[in-house]
Short mmCIF file of C-alpha atoms in Angstrom, two decimals:
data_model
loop_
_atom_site.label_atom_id
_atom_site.label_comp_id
_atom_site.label_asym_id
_atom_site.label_seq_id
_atom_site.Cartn_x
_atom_site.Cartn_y
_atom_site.Cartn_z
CA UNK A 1 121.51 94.59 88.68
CA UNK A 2 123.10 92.29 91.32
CA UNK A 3 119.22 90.68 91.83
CA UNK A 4 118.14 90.49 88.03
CA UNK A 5 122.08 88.37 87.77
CA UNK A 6 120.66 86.60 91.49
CA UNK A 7 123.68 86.99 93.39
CA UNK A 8 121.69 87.52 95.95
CA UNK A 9 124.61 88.49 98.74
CA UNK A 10 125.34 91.60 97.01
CA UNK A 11 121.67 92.50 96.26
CA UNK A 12 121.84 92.45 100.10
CA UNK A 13 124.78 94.28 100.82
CA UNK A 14 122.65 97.04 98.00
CA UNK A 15 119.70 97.02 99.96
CA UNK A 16 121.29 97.80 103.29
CA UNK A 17 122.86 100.80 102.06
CA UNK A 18 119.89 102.32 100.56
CA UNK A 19 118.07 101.32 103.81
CA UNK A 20 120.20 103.10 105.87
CA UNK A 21 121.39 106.60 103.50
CA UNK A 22 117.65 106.52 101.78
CA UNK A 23 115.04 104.82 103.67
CA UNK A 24 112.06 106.72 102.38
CA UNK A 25 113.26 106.79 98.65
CA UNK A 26 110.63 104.26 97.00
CA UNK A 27 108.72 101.15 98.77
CA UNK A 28 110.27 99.09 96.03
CA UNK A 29 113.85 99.26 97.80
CA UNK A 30 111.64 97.28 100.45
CA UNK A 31 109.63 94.71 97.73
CA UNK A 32 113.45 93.63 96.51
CA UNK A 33 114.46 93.54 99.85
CA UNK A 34 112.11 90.93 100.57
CA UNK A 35 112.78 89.42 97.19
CA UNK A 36 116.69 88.98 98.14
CA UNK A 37 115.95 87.81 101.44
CA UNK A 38 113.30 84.88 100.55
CA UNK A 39 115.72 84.02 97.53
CA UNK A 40 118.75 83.53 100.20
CA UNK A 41 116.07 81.43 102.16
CA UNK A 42 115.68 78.95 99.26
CA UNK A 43 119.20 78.48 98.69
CA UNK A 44 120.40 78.43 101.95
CA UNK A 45 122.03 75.17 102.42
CA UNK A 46 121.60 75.08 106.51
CA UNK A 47 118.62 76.27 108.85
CA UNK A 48 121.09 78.88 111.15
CA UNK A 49 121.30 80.38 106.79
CA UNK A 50 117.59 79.84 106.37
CA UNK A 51 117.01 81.76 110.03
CA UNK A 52 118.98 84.73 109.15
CA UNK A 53 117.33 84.79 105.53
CA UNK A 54 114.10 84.49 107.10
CA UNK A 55 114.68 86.92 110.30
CA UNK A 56 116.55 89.83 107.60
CA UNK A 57 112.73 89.24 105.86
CA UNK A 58 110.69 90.19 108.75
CA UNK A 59 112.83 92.95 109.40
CA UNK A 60 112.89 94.29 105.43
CA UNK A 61 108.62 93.87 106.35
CA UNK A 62 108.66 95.89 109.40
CA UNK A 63 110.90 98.67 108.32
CA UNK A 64 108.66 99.05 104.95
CA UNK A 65 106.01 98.77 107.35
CA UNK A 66 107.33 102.01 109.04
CA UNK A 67 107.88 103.74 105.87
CA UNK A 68 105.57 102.85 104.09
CA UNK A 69 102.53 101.60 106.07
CA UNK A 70 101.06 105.46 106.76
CA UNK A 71 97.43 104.41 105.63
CA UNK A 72 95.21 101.64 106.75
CA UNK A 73 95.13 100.22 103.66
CA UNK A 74 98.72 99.91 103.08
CA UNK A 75 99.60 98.70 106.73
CA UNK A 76 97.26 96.30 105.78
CA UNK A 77 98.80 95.38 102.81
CA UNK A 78 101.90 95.06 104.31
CA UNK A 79 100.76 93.03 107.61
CA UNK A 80 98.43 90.70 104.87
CA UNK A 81 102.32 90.28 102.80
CA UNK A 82 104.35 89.24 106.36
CA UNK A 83 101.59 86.80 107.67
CA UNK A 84 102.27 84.98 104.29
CA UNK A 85 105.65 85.03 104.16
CA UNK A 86 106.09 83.75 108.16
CA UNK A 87 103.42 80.76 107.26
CA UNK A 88 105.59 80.44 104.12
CA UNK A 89 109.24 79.86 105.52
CA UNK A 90 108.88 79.82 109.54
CA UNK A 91 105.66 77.64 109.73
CA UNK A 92 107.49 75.76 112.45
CA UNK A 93 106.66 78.66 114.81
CA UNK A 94 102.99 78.02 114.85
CA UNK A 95 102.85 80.94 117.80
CA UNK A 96 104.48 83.15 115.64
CA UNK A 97 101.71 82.69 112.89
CA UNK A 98 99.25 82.90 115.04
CA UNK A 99 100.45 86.36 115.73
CA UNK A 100 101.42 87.62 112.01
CA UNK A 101 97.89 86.49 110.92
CA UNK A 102 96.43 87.82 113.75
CA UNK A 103 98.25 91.30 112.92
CA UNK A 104 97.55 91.08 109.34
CA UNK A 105 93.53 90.35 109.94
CA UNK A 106 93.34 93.11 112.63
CA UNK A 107 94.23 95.74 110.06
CA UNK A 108 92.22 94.23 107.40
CA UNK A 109 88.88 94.83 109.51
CA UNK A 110 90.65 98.52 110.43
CA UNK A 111 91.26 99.12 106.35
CA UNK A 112 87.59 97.16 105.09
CA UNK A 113 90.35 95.38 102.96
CA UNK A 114 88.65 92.55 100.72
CA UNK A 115 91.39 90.59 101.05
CA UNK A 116 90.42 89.88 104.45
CA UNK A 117 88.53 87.03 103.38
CA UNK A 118 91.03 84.80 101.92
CA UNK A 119 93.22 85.54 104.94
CA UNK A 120 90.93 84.97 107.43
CA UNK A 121 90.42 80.95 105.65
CA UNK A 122 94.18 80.76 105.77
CA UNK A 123 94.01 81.82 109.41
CA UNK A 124 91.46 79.42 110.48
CA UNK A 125 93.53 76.74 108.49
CA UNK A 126 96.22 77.01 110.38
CA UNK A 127 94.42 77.43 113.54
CA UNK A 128 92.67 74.10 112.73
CA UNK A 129 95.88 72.38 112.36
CA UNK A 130 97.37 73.50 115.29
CA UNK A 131 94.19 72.20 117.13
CA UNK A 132 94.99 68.93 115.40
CA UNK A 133 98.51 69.13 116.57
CA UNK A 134 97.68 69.98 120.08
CA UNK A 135 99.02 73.23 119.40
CA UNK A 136 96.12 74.86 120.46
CA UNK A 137 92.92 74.72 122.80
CA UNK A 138 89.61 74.10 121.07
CA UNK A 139 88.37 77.61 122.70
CA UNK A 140 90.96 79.59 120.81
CA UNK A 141 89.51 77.95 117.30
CA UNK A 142 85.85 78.63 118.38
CA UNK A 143 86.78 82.02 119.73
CA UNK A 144 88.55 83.26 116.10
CA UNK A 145 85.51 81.82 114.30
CA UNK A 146 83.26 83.68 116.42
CA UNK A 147 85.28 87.04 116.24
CA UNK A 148 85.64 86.59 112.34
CA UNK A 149 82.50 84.94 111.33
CA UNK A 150 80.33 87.85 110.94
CA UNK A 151 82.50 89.95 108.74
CA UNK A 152 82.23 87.24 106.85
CA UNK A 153 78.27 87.25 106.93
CA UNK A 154 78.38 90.33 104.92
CA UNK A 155 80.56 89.36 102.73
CA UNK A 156 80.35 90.81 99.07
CA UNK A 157 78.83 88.60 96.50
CA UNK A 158 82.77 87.94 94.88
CA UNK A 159 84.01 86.64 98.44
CA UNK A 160 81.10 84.73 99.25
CA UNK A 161 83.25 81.85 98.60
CA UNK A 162 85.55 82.21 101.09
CA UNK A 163 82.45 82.20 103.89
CA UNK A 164 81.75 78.73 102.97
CA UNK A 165 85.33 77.75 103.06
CA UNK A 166 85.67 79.35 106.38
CA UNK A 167 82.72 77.47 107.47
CA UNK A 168 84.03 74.36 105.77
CA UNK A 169 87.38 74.70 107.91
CA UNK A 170 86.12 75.16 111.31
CA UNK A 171 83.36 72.11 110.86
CA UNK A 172 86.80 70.02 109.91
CA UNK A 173 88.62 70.97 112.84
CA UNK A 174 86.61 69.20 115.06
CA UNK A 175 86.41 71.17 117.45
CA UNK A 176 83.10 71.33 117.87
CA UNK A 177 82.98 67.55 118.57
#
């Protein structure tokens, strides 16, 4: 009730409790969690509020990811939903997306997750501006292409799209200038 009426501090204080007398209860406990937490982000009226929001996120991911994540599938799921989120409201910390999407991407190939494929573009995105940024050595944008380019090869025929925009991405990096 306290998150359909968004007061978001006592959807919070709910969440904790269940988290720590009912942990296993339902992965939805978790999916509001997040909810709460990336609703306190965007009204959070200073970064050290934003932070907190942000950091009591990634923790609401990780514990559903203990919980919850018991397949591949569903750790994949769940890695896939954090690399998001941290590109979404901490992309200052271009190390830590590096490492979410790397995460997510590792248990996509694990799982044979379709949705590898549109994460994999976002990766290589990101990895592409960080090169632009001087974030990032050309060798670490050649190296993720390599590593991901042949999953993307086989492809199916609904995802083929997202091997040409992989393609497209790493020939705009210029890395291989």
């Amino acid at each position: 009730e306290a998150l359909q009426n968004k007061n978001y501090n006592e959807a919070a204080e709910h969440f904790n409790y269940l988290v720590q007398h009912a942990p296993k209860a339902a992965e939805s406990i978790y999916q509001r969690g997040e909810l709460v937490y990336a609703n306190k982000f965007s009204r959070a009226t200073t970064r050290p509020e934003q932070k907190a929001a942000f950091d009591s996120m990634m923790i609401v991911l990780d514990l559903r990811l203990i919980h919850f994540g018991t397949t591949d599938i569903a750790k994949a799921e769940i890695l896939d939903r954090r690399a998001r989120q941290y590109v979404t409201y901490n992309k200052r910390d271009r190390e830590g997306v590096r490492n979410a999407f790397k995460d997510a991407l590792a248990a996509q190939i694990v799982a044979g997750s379709a949705d590898l494929y549109e994460l994999g573009v976002i990766y290589m995105q990101n990895l592409s501006d960080d090169y632009k940024n001087d974030e990032i050595y050309a060798d670490v944008v050649i190296s993720e292409y390599d590593r991901l380019a042949p999953y993307y090869a086989n492809a199916p025929e609904d995802k083929k799209q997202f091997a040409d925009q992989l393609d497209t991405v790493f020939g705009m990096s210029g890395v291989a200038t």
